Coordinates of C-alpha atoms and ligand atoms in Angstrom, one line a residue:
X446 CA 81.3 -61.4 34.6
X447 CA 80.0 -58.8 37.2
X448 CA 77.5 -60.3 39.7
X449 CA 75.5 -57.8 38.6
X450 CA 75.3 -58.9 34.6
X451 CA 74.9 -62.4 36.0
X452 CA 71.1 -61.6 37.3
X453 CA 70.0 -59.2 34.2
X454 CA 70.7 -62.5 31.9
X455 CA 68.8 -64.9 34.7
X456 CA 66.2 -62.1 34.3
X457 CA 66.1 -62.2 30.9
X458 CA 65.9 -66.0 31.0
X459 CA 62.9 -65.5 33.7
X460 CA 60.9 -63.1 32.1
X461 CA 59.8 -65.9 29.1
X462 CA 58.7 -68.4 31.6
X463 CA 56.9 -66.3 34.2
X464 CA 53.6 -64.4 33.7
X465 CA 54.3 -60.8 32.5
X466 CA 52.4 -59.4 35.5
X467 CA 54.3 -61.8 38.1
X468 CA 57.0 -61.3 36.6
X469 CA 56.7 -57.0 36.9
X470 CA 55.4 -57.4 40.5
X471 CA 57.7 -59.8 42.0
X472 CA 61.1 -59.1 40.0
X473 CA 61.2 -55.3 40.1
X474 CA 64.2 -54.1 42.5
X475 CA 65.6 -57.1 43.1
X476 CA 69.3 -57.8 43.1
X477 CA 72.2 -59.5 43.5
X478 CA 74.3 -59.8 46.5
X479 CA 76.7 -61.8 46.1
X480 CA 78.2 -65.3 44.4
X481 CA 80.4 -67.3 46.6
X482 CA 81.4 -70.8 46.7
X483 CA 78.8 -71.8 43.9
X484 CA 75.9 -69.6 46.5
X485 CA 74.3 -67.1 44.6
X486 CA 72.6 -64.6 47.1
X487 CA 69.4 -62.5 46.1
X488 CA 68.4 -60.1 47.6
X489 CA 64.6 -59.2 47.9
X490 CA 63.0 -56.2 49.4
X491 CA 60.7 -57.6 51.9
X492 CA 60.1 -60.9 53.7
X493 CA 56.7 -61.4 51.9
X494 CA 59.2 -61.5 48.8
X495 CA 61.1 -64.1 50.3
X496 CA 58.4 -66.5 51.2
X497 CA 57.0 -65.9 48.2
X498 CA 59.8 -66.7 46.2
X499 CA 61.0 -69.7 48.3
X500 CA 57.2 -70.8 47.1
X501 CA 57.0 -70.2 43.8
X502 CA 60.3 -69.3 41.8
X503 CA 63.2 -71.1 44.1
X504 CA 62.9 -74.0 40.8
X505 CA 63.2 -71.4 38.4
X506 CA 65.5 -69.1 39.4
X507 CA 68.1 -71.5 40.5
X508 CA 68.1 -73.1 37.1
X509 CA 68.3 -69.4 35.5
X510 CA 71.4 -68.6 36.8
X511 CA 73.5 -71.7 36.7
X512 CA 72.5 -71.4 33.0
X513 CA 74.2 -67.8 32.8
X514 CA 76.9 -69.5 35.4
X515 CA 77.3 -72.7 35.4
X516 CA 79.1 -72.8 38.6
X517 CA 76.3 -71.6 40.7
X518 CA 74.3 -74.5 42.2
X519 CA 72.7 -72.7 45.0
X520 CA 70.5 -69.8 46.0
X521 CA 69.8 -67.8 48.8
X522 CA 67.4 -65.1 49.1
X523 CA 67.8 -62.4 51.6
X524 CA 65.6 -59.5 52.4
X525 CA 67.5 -56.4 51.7
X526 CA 66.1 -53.0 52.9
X527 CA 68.4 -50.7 51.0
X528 CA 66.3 -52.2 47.8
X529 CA 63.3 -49.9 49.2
X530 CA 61.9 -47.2 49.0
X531 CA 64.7 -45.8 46.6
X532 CA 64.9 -49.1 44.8
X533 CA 68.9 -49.8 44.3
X534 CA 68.1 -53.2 43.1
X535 CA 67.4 -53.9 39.1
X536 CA 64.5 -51.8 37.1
X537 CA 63.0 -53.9 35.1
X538 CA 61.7 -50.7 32.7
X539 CA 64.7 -51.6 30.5
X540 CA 63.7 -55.1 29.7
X541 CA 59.8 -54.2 29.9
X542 CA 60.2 -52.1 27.2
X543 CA 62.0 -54.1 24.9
X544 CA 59.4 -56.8 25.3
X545 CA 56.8 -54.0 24.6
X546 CA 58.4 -53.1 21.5
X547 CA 58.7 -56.6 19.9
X548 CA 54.8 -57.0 20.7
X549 CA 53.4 -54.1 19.7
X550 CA 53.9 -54.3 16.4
X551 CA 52.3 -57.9 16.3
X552 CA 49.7 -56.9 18.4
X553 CA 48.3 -54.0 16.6
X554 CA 47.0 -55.3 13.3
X555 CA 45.0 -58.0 14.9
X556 CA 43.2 -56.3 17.7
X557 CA 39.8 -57.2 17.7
X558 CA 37.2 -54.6 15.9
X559 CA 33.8 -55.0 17.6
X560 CA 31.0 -54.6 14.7
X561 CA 27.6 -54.7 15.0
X562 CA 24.2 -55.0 12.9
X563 CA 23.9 -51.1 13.6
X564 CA 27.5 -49.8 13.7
X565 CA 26.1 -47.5 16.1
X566 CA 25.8 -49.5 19.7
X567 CA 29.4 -50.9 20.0
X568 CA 30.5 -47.3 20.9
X569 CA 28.5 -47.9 24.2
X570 CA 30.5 -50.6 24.9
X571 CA 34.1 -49.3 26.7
X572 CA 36.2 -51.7 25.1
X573 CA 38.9 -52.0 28.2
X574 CA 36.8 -54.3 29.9
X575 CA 36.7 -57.7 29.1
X576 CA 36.5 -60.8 31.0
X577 CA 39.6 -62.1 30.4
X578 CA 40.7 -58.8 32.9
X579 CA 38.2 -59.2 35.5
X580 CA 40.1 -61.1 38.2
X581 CA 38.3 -64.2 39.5
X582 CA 38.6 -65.4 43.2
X583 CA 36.3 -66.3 46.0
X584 CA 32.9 -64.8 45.8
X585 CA 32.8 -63.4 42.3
X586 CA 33.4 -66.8 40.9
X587 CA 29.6 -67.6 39.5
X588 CA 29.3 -64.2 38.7
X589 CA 31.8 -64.9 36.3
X590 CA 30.9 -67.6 35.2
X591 CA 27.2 -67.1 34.5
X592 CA 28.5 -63.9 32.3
X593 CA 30.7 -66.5 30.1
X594 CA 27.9 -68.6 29.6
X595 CA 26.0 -66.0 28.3
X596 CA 28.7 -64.9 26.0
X597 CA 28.4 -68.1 24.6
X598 CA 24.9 -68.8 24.2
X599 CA 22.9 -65.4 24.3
X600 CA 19.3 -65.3 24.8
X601 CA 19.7 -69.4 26.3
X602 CA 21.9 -70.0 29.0
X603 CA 20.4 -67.5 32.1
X604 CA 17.8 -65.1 31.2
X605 CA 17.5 -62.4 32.2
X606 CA 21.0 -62.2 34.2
X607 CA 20.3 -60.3 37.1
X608 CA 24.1 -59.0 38.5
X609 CA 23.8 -56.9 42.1
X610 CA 26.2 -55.9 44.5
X611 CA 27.4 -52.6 46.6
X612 CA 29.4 -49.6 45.0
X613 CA 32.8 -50.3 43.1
X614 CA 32.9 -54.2 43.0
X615 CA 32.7 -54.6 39.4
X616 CA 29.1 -54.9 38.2
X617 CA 29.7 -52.5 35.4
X618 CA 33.1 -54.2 34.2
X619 CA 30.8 -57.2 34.0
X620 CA 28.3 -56.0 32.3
X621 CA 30.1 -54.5 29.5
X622 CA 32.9 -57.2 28.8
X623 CA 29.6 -59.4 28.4
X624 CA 28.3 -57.6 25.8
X625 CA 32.1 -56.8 24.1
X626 CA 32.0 -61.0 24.2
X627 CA 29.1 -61.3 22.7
X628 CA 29.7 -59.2 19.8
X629 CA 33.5 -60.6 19.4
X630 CA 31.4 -64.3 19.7
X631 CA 28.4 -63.3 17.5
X632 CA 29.5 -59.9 15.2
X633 CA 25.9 -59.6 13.8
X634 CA 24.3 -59.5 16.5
X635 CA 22.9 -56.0 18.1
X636 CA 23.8 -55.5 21.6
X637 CA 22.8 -52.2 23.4
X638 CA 24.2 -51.0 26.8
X639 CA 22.9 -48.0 28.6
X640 CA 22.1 -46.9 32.3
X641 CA 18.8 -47.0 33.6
X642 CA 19.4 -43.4 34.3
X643 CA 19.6 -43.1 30.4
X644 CA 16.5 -45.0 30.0
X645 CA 14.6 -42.8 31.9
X646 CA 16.0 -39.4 30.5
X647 CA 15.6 -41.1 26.8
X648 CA 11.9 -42.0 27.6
X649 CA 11.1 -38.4 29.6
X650 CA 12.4 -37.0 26.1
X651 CA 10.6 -39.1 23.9
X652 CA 7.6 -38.6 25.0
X653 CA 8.5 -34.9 25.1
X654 CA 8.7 -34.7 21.7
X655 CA 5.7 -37.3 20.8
X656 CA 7.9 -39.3 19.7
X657 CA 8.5 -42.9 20.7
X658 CA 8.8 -44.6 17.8
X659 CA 12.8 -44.3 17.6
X660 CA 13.1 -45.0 21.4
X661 CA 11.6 -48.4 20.5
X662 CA 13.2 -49.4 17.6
X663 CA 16.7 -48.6 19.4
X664 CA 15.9 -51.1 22.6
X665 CA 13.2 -53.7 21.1
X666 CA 15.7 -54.3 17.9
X667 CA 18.5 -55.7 20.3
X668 CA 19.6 -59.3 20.5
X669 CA 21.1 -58.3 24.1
X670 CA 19.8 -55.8 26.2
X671 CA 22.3 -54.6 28.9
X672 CA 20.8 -52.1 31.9
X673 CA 23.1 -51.6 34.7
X674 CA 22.6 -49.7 37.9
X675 CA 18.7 -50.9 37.8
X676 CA 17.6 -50.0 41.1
X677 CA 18.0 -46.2 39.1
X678 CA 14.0 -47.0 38.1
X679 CA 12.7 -46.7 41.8
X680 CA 9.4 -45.1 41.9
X681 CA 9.4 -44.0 38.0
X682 CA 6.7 -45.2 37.3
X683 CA 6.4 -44.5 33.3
X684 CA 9.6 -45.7 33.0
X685 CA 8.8 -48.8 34.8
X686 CA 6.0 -49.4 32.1
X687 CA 8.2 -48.7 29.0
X688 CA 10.8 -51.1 30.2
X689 CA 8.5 -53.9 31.5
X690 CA 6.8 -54.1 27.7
X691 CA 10.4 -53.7 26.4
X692 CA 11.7 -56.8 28.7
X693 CA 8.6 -59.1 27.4
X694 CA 9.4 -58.2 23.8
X695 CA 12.8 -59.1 24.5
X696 CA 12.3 -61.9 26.7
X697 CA 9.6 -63.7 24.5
X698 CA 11.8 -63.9 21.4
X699 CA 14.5 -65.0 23.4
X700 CA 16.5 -62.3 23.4
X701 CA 19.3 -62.0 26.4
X702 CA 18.3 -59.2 29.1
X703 CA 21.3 -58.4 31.4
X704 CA 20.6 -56.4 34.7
X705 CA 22.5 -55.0 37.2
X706 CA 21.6 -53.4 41.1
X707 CA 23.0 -52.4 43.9
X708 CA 20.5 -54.9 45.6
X709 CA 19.1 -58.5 45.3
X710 CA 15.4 -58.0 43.5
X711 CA 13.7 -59.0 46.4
X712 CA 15.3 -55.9 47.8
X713 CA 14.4 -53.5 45.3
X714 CA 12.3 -50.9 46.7
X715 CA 9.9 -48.6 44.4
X716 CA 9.6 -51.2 41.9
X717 CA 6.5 -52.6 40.7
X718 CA 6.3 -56.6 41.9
X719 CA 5.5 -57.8 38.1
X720 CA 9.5 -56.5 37.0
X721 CA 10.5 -57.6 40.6
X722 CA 8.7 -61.3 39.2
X723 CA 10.6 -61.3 36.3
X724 CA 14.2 -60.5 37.3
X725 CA 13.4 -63.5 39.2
X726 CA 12.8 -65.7 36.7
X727 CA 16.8 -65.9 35.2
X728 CA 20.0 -66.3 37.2
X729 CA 21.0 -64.1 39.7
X730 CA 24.3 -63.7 40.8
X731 CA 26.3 -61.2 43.3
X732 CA 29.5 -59.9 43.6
X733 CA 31.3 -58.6 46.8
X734 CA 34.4 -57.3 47.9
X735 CA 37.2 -59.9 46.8
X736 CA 39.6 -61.6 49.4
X737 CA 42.5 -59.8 50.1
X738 CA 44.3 -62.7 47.7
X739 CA 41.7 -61.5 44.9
X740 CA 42.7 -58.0 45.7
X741 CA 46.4 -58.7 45.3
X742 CA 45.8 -60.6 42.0
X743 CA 43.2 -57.3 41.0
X744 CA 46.2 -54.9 41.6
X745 CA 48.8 -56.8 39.7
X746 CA 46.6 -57.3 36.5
X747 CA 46.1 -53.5 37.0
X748 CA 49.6 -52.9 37.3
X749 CA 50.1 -54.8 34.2
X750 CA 47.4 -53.3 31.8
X751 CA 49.0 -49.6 32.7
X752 CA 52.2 -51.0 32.8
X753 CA 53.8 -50.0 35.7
X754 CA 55.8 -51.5 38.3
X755 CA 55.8 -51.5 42.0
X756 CA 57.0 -53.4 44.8
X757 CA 54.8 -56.3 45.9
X758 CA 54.9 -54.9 49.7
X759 CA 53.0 -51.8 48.5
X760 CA 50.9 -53.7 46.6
X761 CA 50.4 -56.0 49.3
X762 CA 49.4 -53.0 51.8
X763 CA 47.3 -51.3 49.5
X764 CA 45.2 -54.8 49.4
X765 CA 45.2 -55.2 53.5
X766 CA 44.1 -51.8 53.9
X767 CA 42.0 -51.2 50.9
X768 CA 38.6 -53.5 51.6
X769 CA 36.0 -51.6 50.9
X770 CA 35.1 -51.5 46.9
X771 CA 37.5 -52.5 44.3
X772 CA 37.0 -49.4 42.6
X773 CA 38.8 -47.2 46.1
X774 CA 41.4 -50.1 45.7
X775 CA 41.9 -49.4 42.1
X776 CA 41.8 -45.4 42.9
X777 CA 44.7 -45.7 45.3
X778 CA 47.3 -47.4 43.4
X779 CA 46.7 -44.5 40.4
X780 CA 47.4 -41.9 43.1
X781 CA 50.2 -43.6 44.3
X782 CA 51.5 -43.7 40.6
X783 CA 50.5 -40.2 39.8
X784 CA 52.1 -38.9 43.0
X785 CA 55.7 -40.9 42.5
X786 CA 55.6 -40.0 38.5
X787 CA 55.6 -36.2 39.9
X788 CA 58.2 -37.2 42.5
X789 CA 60.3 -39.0 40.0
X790 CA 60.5 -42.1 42.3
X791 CA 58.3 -45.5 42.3
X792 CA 55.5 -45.5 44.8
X793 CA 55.9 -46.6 48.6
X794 CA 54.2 -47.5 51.8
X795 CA 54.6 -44.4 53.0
X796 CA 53.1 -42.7 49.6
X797 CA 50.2 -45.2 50.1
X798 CA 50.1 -44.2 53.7
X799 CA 49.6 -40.7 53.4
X800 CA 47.3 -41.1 50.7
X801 CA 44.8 -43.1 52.7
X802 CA 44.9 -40.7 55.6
X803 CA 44.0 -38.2 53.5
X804 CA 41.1 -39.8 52.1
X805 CA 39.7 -40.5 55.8
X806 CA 40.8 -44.5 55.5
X807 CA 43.6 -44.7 58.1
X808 CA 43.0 -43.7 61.1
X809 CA 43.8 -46.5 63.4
X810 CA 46.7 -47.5 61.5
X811 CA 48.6 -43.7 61.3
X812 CA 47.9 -43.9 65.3
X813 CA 49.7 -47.2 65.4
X814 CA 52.5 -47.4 62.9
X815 CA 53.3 -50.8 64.0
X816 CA 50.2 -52.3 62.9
X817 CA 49.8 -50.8 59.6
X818 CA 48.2 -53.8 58.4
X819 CA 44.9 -53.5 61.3
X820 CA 42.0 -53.7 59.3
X821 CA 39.7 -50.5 59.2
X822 CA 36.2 -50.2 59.3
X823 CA 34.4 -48.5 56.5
X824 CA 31.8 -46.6 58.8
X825 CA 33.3 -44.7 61.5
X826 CA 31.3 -42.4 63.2
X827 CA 27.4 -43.0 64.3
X828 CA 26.2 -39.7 62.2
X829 CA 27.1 -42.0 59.0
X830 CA 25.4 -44.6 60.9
X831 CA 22.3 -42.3 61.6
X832 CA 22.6 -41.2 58.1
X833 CA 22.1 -44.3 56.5
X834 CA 19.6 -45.6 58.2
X835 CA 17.5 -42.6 57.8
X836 CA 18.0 -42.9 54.2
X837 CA 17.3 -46.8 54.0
X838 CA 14.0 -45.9 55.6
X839 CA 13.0 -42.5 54.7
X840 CA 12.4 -41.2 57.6
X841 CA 14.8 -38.0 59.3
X842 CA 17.9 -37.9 61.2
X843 CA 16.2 -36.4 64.4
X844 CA 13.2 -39.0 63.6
X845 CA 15.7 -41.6 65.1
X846 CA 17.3 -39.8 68.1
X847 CA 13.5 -38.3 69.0
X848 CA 10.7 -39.7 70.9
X849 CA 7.9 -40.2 68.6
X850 CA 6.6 -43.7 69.3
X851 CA 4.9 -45.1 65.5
X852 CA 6.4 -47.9 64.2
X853 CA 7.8 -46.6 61.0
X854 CA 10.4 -45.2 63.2
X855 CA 10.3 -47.6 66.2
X856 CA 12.1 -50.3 64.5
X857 CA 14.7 -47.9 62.7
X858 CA 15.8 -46.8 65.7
X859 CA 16.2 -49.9 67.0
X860 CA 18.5 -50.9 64.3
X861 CA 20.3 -47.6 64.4
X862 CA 21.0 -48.7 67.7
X863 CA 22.2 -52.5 67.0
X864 CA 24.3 -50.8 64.4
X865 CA 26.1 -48.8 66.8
X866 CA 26.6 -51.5 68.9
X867 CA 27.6 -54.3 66.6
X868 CA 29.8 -52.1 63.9
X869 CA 31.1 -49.3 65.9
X870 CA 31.4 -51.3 69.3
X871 CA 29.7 -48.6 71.4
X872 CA 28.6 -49.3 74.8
X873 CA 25.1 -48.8 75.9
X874 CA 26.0 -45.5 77.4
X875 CA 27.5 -43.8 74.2
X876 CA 24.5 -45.5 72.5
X877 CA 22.0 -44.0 75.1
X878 CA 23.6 -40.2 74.7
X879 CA 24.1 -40.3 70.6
X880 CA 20.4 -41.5 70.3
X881 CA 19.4 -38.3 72.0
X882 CA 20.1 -38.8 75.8
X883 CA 17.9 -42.0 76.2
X884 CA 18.9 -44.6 79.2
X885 CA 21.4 -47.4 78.5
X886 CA 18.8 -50.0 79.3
X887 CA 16.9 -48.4 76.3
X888 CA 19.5 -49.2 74.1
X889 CA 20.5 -52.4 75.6
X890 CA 17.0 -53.3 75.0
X891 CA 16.9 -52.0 71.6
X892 CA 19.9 -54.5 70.6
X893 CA 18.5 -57.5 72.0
X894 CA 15.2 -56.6 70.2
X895 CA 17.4 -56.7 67.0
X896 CA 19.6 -59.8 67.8
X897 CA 16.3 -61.8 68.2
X898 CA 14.6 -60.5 65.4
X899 CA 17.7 -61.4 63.2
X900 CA 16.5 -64.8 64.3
X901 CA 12.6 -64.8 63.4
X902 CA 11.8 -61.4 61.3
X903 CA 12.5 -62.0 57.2
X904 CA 12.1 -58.1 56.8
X905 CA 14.8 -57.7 59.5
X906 CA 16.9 -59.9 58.3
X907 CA 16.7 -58.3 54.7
X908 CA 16.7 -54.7 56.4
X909 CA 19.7 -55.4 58.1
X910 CA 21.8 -57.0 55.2
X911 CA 21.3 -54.7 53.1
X912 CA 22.0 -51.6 55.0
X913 CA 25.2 -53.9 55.7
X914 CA 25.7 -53.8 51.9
X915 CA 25.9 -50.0 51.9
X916 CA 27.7 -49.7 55.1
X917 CA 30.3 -51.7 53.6
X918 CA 30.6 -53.8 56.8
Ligands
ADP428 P1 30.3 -51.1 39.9 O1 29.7 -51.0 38.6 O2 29.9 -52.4 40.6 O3 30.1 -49.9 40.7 P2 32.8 -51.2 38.4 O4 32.5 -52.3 37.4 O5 32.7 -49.8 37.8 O6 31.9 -51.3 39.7 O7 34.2 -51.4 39.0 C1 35.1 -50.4 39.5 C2 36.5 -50.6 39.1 O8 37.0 -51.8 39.7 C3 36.6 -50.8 37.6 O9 37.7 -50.2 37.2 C4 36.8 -52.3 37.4 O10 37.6 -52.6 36.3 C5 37.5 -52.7 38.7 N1 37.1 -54.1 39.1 C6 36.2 -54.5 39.9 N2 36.2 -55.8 40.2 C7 37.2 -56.3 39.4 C8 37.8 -57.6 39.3 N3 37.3 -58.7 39.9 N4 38.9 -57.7 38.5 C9 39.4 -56.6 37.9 N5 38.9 -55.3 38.0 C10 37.9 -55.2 38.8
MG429 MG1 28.6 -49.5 37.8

């Protein structure tokens, strides 16, 4: 038997015990090297392969292939270079597909149909998120897990659930597979998802057209009332109103409220305290940019719902390089498919490479090939720093750099200045000249003014974290 036929029936052996999406990820272009004197040699294409496999599939993999050989008792892995970019080692499309034809057909018939009282709300509801595919590691753990315990019991376990976190990290995935749960757990029940932006334009035209009547019966008929992107309500006042008497309704016959923000309620700016009160009153829970393990795990089970394959050492630098929202992480492996799909080739560092430095992301790393793996800062120059801050604050760009001495602009500057400092390492100098040509003292001032005040100021301290939040830093 060729060496060669002596893997593809280990692999076929492999592929029932190990996860599909492992399996895709870490056995795609690899290979055979050699058999001699009972030592089988694989060859993998990078050393985070080999460690890997030494970990996890040594076991397996040896007992693969002496079943196909029974004179095999040892292997080896090797990292083999020729297996990358152009992939000379074994595709795995073949033997994907296969399996993908045998399930299909299973598969179909009993996919889930989400009904509801109405028939009209599931269709709100995108049915590709689920909570079986949001990936749980590190910080998004309760987050999780307070969304499964309101599948379960609705209207009981936390209520309201109050979700926030930054841009991209999965708020609206969890929102929406907890409502697709809910309905696959309790089919008559009436579960209605929509933006706060939608709430607002379906109040403006209701009360356009004198007509309310329908805009309550469609919210304050709901067993489970899903809002996301809440913070959407700031200074609306009408809306505010509609939805506070909407939320009692709800809330007082035990009906589950979910909510999501960008910020904790206590940050919410522009809303009226007595909504602020009762967000308060459930569970809240955040989510934040996963570890670069969670990432790893986030682009595999990715991989595997589009199923497509790609090396693990471009998945693996897509996740070290790729920290600021899930949703950029996400973004970057579809252009790297997209782009290789054109090219007729698999995706590869360099793809990834140049796909970051075109969005801005890699800076540092194109600079200094050898240390591709640096980690990047999300805010890189101090007019983004300027920027934000302005906006956090509402006050103007040249309200920070100027001279005017109130205090709704005193302290903004200050942090402008400890942001410069602390997230884009300035020294007092650069600080002094991009704040408008003050001294360096000023700014050094400035900073220390800021560190201490992170000690004994609450509205500092929430100031400060926030605008962290939407730094990404
Ligand atoms: P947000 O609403 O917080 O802005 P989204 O829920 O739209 O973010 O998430 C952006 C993308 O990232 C979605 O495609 C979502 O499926 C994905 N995503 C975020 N977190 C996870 C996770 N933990 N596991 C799997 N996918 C995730
Ligand atoms: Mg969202």
């Amino acid at each position: 038997m060729q060496h060669t036929d002596v893997w593809l029936q280990a692999l076929e052996i492999l592929q029932k015990e190990i996860k599909k999406a492992d399996f895709l990820v870490w056995f795609q272009g690899t290979n055979i090297i050699d058999v001699a004197d009972g030592v089988a040699t694989i060859g993998l294409p990078s050393i985070f392969a080999k460690e890997w496999f030494h970990k996890r599939y040594l076991a397996q993999v040896k007992a693969a292939l002496k079943a196909v050989d029974e004179t095999i008792f040892e292997v080896e892995f090797k990292v083999d270079s020729a297996l990358v970019p152009e992939g000379r080692g074994i595709d795995l499309r073949q033997l994907a597909k296969a399996e993908k034809r045998k399930t299909a057909a299973r598969k179909l018939p009993n996919k889930p149909e989400i009904r509801t009282a109405t028939g009209l709300v599931s269709r709100m509801l995108n049915p590709k998120y689920n909570l079986g595919n949001f990936v749980v590691g590190g910080d998004n753990r309760l987050a999780h897990a307070a969304c499964s315990a309101v599948t379960r019991k609705p209207g009981e376990a936390y209520n309201p659930l109050f979700v926030y976190g930054g841009v991209g990290l999965g708020k609206t995935h969890l929102l929406q597979a907890t409502g697709n749960e809910i309905l696959r757990n309790y089919p008559h029940m009436t579960v209605v998802y929509g933006t706060a932006e939608k709430f607002t334009n379906e109040i403006v035209d209701a009360i356009r057209k004198s007509n309310t009547r329908s805009f309550h019966k469609r919210y304050r008929n709901a067993d489970c009332l899903i809002i996301d992107d809440i913070q959407f309500f700031a200074n609306k006042g009408k809306t505010q109103e509609e939805f506070f008497h909407t939320f009692n309704e709800l809330y007082d016959g035990n009906k589950q409220i979910i909510i999501s923000s960008d910020r904790p309620p206590s940050e919410l700016a522009g809303i009226e305290d007595r909504l602020v009160s009762r967000f308060e009153m459930g569970m809240i829970v955040d989510v934040s940019m996963p570890d670069y393990e969670t990432r790893l795990a986030i682009l595999q089970s990715k991989c595997q719902e589009r199923e497509v394959l790609i090396a693990p050492e471009v998945l693996e630098f897509i996740s070290f390089n790729c920290h600021h929202n899930v949703r950029e992480l996400e973004g970057v492996l579809m252009q790297a498919v997209a782009r290789a799909k054109l090219q007729g080739t698999t995706p590869s560092v360099n793809d990834v490479q140049e796909i970051l430095q075109k969005m801005g992301r890699n800076d540092q790393e194109a600079e200094h090939p050898e240390n591709i793996f640096i980690a990047r800062r999300p805010i890189t120059s101090s007019d983004e720093v300027l920027e934000k801050i302005a906006d956090y604050y509402s006050v103007t760009k040249s309200d920070l750099i100027g001279t005017r001495r109130s205090r709704d602009v005193l302290v903004p500057r200050q942090v402008a200045m400890y942001f410069l400092r602390q997230e884009l390492d300035y020294s007092y100098e650069r600080i002094g000249e991009v704040m408008g040509g003050r001294n360096h003292t000023t700014a050094m001032h400035a900073y220390n003014k800021i560190v201490d005040s992170l000690q004994t100021d609450k509205k500092v301290v929430r100031d400060v974290g926030a605008l962290k939040r939407e730094m990404g830093v």
